[in-house]
Short mmCIF file of C-alpha atoms and ligand atoms in Angstrom, two decimals:
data_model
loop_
_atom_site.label_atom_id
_atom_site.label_comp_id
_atom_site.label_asym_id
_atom_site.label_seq_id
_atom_site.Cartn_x
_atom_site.Cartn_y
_atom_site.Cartn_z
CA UNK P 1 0.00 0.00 0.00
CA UNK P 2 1.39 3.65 -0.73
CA UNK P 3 2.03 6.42 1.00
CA UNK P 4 -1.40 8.18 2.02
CA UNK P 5 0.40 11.94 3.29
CA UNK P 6 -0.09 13.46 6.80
CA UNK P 7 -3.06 12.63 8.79
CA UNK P 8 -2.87 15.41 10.66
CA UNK P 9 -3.80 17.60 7.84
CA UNK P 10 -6.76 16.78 5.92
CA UNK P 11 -7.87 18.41 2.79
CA UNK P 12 -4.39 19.61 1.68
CA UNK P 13 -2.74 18.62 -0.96
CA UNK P 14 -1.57 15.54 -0.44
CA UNK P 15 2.48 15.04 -0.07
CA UNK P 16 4.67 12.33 0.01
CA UNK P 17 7.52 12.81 2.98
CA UNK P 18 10.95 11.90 1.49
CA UNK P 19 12.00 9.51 4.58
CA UNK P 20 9.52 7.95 6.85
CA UNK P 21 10.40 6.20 10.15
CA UNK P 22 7.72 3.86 12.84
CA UNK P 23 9.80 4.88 15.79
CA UNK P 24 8.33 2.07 18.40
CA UNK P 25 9.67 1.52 21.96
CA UNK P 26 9.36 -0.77 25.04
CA UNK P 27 7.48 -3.71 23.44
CA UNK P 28 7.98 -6.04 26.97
CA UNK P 29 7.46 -9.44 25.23
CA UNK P 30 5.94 -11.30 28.48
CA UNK P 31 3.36 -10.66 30.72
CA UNK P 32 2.91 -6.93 29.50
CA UNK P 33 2.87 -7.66 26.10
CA UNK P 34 -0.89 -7.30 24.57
CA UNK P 35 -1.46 -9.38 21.29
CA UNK P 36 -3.84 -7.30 19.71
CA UNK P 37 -1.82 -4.23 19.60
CA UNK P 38 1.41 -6.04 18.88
CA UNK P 39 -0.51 -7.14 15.69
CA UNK P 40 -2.27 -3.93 15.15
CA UNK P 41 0.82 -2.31 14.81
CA UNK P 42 2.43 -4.59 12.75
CA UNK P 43 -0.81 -4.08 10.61
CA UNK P 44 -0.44 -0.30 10.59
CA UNK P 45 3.14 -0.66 9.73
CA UNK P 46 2.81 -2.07 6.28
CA UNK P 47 -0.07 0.58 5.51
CA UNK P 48 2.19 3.18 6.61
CA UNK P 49 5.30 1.98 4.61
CA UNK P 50 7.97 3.16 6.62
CA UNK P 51 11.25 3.41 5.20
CA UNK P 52 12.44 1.96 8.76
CA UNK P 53 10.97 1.09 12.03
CA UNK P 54 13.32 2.11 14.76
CA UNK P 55 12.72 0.31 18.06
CA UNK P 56 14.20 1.87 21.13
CA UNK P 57 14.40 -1.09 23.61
CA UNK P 58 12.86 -2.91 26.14
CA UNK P 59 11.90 -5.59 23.80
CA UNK P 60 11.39 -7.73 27.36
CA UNK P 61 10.15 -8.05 30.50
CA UNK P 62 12.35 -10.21 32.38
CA UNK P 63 15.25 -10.87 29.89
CA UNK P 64 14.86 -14.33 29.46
CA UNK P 65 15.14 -16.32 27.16
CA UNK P 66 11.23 -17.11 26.19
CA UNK P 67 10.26 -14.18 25.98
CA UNK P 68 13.61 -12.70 23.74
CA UNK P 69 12.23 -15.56 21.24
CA UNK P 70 9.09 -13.71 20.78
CA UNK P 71 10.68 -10.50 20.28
CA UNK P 72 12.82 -12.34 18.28
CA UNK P 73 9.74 -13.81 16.21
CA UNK P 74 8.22 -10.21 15.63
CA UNK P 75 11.23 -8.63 14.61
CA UNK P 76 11.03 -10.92 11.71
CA UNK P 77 7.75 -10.59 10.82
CA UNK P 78 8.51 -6.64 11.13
CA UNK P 79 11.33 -7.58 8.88
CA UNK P 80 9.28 -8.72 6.08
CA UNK P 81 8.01 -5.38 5.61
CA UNK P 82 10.48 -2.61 6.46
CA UNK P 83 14.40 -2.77 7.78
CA UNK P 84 14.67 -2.12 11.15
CA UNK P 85 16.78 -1.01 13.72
CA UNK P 86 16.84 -1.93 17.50
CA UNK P 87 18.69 -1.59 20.29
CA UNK P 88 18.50 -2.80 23.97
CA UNK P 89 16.72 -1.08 26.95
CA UNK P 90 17.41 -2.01 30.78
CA UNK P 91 15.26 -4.50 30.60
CA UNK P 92 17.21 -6.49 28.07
CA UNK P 93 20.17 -7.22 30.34
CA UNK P 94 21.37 -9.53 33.12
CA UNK P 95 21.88 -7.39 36.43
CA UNK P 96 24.27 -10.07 38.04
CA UNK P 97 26.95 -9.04 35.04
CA UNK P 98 26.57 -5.72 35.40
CA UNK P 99 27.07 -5.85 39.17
CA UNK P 100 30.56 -7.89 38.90
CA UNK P 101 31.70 -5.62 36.17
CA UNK P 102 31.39 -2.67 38.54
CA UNK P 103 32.99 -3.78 41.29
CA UNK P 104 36.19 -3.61 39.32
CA UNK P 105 37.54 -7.03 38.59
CA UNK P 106 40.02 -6.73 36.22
CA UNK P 107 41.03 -8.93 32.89
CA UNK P 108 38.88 -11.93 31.77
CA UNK P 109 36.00 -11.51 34.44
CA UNK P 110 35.44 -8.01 33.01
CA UNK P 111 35.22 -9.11 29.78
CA UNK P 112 33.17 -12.16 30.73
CA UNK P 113 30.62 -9.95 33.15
CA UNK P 114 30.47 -7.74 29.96
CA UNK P 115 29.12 -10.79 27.67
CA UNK P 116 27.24 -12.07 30.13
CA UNK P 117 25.38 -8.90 30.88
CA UNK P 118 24.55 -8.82 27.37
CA UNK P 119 24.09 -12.25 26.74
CA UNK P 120 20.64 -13.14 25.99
CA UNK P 121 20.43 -9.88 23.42
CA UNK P 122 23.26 -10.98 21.51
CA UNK P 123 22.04 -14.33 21.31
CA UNK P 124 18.51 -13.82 20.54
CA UNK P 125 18.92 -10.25 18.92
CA UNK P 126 22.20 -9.26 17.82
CA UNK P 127 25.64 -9.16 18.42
CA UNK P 128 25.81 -5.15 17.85
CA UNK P 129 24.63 -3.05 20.54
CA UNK P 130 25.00 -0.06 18.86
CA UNK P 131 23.81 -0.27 15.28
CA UNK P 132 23.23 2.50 12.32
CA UNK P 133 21.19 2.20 9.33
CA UNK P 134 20.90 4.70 6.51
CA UNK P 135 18.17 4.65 4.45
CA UNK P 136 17.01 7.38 1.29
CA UNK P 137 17.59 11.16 3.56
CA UNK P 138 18.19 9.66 6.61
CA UNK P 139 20.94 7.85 9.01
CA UNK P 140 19.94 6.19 12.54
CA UNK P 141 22.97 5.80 14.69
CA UNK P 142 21.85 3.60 17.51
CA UNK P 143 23.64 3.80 20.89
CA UNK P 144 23.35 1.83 23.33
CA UNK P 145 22.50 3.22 27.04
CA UNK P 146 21.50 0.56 29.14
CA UNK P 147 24.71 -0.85 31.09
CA UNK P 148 23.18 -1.52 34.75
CA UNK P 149 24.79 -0.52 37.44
CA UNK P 150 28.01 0.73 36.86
CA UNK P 151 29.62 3.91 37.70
CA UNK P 152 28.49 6.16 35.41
CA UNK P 153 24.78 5.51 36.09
CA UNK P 154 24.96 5.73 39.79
CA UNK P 155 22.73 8.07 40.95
CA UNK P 156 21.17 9.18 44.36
CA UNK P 157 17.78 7.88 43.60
CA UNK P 158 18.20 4.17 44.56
CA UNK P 159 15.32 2.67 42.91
CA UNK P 160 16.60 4.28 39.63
CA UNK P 161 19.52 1.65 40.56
CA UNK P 162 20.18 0.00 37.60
CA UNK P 163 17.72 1.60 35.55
CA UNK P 164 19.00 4.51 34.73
CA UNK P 165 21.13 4.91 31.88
CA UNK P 166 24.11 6.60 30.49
CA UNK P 167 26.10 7.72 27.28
CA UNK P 168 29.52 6.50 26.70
CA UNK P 169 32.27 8.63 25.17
CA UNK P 170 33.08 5.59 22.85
CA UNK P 171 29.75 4.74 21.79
CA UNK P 172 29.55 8.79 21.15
CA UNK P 173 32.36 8.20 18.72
CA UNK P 174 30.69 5.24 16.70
CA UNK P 175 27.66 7.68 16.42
CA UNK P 176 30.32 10.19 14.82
CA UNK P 177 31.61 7.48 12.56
CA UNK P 178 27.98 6.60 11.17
CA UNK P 179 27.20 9.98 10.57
CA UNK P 180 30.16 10.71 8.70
CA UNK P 181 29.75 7.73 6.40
CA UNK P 182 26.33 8.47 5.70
CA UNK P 183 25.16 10.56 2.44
CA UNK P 184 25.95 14.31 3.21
CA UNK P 185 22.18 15.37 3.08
CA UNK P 186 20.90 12.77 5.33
CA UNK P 187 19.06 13.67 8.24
CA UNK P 188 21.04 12.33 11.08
CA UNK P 189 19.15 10.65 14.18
CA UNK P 190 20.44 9.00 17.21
CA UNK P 191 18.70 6.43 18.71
CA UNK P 192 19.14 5.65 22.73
CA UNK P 193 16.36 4.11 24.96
CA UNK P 194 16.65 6.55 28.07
CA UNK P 195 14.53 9.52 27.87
CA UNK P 196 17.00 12.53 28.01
CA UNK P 197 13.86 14.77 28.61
CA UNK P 198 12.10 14.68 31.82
CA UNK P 199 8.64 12.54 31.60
CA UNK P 200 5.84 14.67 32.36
CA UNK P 201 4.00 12.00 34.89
CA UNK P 202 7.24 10.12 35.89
CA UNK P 203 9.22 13.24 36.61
CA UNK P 204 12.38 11.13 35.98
CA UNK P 205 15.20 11.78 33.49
CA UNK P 206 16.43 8.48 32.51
CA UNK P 207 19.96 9.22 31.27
CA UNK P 208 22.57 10.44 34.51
CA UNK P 209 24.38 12.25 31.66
CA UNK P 210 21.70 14.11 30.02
CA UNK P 211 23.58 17.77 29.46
CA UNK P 212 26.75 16.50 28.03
CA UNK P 213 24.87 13.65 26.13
CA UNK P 214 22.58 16.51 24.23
CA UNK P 215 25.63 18.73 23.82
CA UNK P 216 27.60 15.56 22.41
CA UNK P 217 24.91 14.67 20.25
CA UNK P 218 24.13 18.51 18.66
CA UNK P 219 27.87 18.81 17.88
CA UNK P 220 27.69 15.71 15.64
CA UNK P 221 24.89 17.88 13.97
CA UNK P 222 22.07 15.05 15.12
CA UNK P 223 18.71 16.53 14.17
CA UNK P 224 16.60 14.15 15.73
CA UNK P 225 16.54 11.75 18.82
CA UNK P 226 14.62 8.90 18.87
CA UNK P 227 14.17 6.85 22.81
CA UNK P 228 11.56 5.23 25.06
CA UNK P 229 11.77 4.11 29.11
CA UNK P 230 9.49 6.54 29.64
CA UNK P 231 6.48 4.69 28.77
CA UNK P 232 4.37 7.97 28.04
CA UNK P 233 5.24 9.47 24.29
CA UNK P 234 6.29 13.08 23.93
CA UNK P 235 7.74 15.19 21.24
CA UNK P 236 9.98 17.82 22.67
CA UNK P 237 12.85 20.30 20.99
CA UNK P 238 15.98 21.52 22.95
CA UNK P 239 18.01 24.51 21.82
CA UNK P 240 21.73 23.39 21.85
CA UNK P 241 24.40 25.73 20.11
CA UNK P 242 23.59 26.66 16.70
CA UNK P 243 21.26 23.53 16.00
CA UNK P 244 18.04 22.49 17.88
CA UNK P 245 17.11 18.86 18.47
CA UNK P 246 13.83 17.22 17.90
CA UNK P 247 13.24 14.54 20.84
CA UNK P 248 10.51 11.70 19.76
CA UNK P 249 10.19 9.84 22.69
CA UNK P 250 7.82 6.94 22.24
CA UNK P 251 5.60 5.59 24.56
CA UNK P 252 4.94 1.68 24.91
CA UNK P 253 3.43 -1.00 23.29
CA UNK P 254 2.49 -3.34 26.35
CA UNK P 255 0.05 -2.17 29.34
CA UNK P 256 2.77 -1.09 31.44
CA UNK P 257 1.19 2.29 31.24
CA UNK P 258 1.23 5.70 33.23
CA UNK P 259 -2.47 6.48 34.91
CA UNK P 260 -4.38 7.60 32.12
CA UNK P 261 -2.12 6.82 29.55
CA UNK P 262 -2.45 4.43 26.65
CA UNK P 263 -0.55 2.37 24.55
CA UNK P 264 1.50 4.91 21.53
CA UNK P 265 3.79 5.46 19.22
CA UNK P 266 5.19 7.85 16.81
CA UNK P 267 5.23 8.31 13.19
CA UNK P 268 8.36 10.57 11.94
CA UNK P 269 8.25 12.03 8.44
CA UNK P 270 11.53 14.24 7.47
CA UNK P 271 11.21 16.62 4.07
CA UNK P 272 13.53 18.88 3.04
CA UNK P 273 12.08 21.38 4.89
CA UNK P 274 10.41 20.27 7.81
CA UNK P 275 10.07 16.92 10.12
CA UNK P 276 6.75 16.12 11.54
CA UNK P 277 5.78 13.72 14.69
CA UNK P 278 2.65 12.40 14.71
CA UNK P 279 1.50 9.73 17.86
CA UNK P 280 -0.63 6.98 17.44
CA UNK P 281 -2.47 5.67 20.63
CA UNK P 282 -4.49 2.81 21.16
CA UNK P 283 -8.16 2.81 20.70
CA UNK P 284 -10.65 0.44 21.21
CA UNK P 285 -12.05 -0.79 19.00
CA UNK P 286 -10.22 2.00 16.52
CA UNK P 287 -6.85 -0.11 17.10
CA UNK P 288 -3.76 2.54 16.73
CA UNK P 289 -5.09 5.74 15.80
CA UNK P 290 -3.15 9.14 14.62
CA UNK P 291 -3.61 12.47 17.41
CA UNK P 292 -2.36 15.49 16.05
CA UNK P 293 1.11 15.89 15.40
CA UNK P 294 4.20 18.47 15.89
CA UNK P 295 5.90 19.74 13.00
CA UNK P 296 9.15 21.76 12.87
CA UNK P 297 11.74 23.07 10.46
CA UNK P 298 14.72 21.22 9.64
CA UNK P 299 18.12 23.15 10.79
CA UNK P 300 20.29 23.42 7.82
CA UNK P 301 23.39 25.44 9.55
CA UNK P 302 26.73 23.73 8.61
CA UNK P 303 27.52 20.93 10.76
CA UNK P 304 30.16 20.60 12.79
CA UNK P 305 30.96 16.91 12.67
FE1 FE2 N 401 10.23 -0.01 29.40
FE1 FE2 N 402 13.43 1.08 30.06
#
């Protein structure tokens, strides 16, 4: 099916965005997953004909292995009708390796906490915890924030223990590296799964390292970030240097909702001129259905990267 223009404008002239993204987040395969909107979004997603879904994490509840096989499973079926990109939320790791890798061993157990931590993603998932995909006027630079407890993510809040996240200076560097072997004109996008914006019910940040993260991230000339964790979609814009950022955060798929709140996700479409955010929410019996949407103009000041 084609391309059927903004929703969120009816009776103009129809127009066709040049890139198109399903940015989807927190899916919680287990006891939070809900079939019907797992498969009413897969539905939506082949009428929408994205040129990419991005999926910001969380793809689990518990980590284990049953319930990475059905993530595993709708990734694939996803698959089949646009390329996608994921990476893994707190949810997706093993505490116990993230634990012994903090407390400092050195060598081998480092490196074995390290896989171990990760283990069940890499084997169900993938190997890369950071991807990037480029498609037609845009690159997605995935980064990986969810490492447990270690020292970066400590924080003062103790039931954020584990679950907050953080942005590594390497990882900031592979995000530089996709960028700078993507097409010139594409519209670059990081992906992470913490929300670097404050959630309006949850009041929490969920990166420890928002400022320098945001500064990082505008000074590789990223126009858009895409993340999750919050479990409540928001579109946001923060004013760094010479070059805003767009912030999609999407909400989540399961029914591990915020009072009130409903099962969302966003719908990103980038023109030369302009990107647009339009959330979809779950209604019954509607199934995923399109609220009105943010648009703003693209930055086009030389970037710095
Ligand atoms: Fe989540
Ligand atoms: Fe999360």
């Amino acid at each position: 099916m084609g391309r059927t223009g903004f929703p969120f404008r009816p009776g103009q002239v129809e127009f066709v965005p040049v890139t198109r993204l399903v940015h989807v987040s927190d899916l919680h395969f287990g006891r939070p997953a809900v079939a019907d909107r797992l498969e009413g979004l897969r539905e939506l997603i082949g009428k929408l004909d994205p040129d990419a879904v991005a999926v910001s994490g969380d793809l689990t509840q518990r980590c284990s292995n049953s319930e990475f096989r059905m993530a595993r499973q709708y990734l694939d079926s996803i698959g089949e009708t646009a390329p996608y990109l994921v990476i893994p939320g707190n949810h997706d790791i093993r505490w116990l390796g993230s634990v012994v890798r903090n407390l400092g061993f050195a060598g081998m157990l480092q490196r074995q906490a390290h896989n171990f931590k990760y283990s069940r993603y890499t084997r169900h998932i993938s190997e890369e915890l950071s991807p990037s995909l480029e498609v037609p006027g845009a690159v997605i630079a995935g980064l990986n924030t969810a490492h447990g407890i270690t020292r970066g993510s400590i924080t003062r809040r103790f039931k954020d223990l584990g679950v907050i996240g953080y942005v590594r200076h390497a990882d900031i560097q592979t995000v530089r590296e996709a960028f700078e072997n993507a097409h010139p004109d594409a519209a670059r996008i990081v992906m992470i799964h913490h929300n670097p914006i404050e959630g309006a019910t949850s009041g929490r940040h969920g990166l420890s390292n928002t400022e320098q993260a945001l500064q990082a991230f505008a000074d590789l000339g990223a126009e858009i970030i895409l993340c999750g964790h919050d479990h409540q979609e928001a579109v946001h814009t923060v004013e760094r240097g010479v070059r805003g950022i767009v912030i999609s955060t999407a909400g989540t798929i399961s029914n591990r909702l915020r009072p009130g709140r409903t099962s969302s996700f966003n719908l990103v479409d980038i023109d030369e001129q302009n990107l647009h955010i339009t959330p979809y929410s779950w209604q019954n019996p509607e199934g995923f259905t399109p609220s009105e949407g943010k648009s703003f103009p693209r930055r086009t000041a030389t970037r710095t990267a």
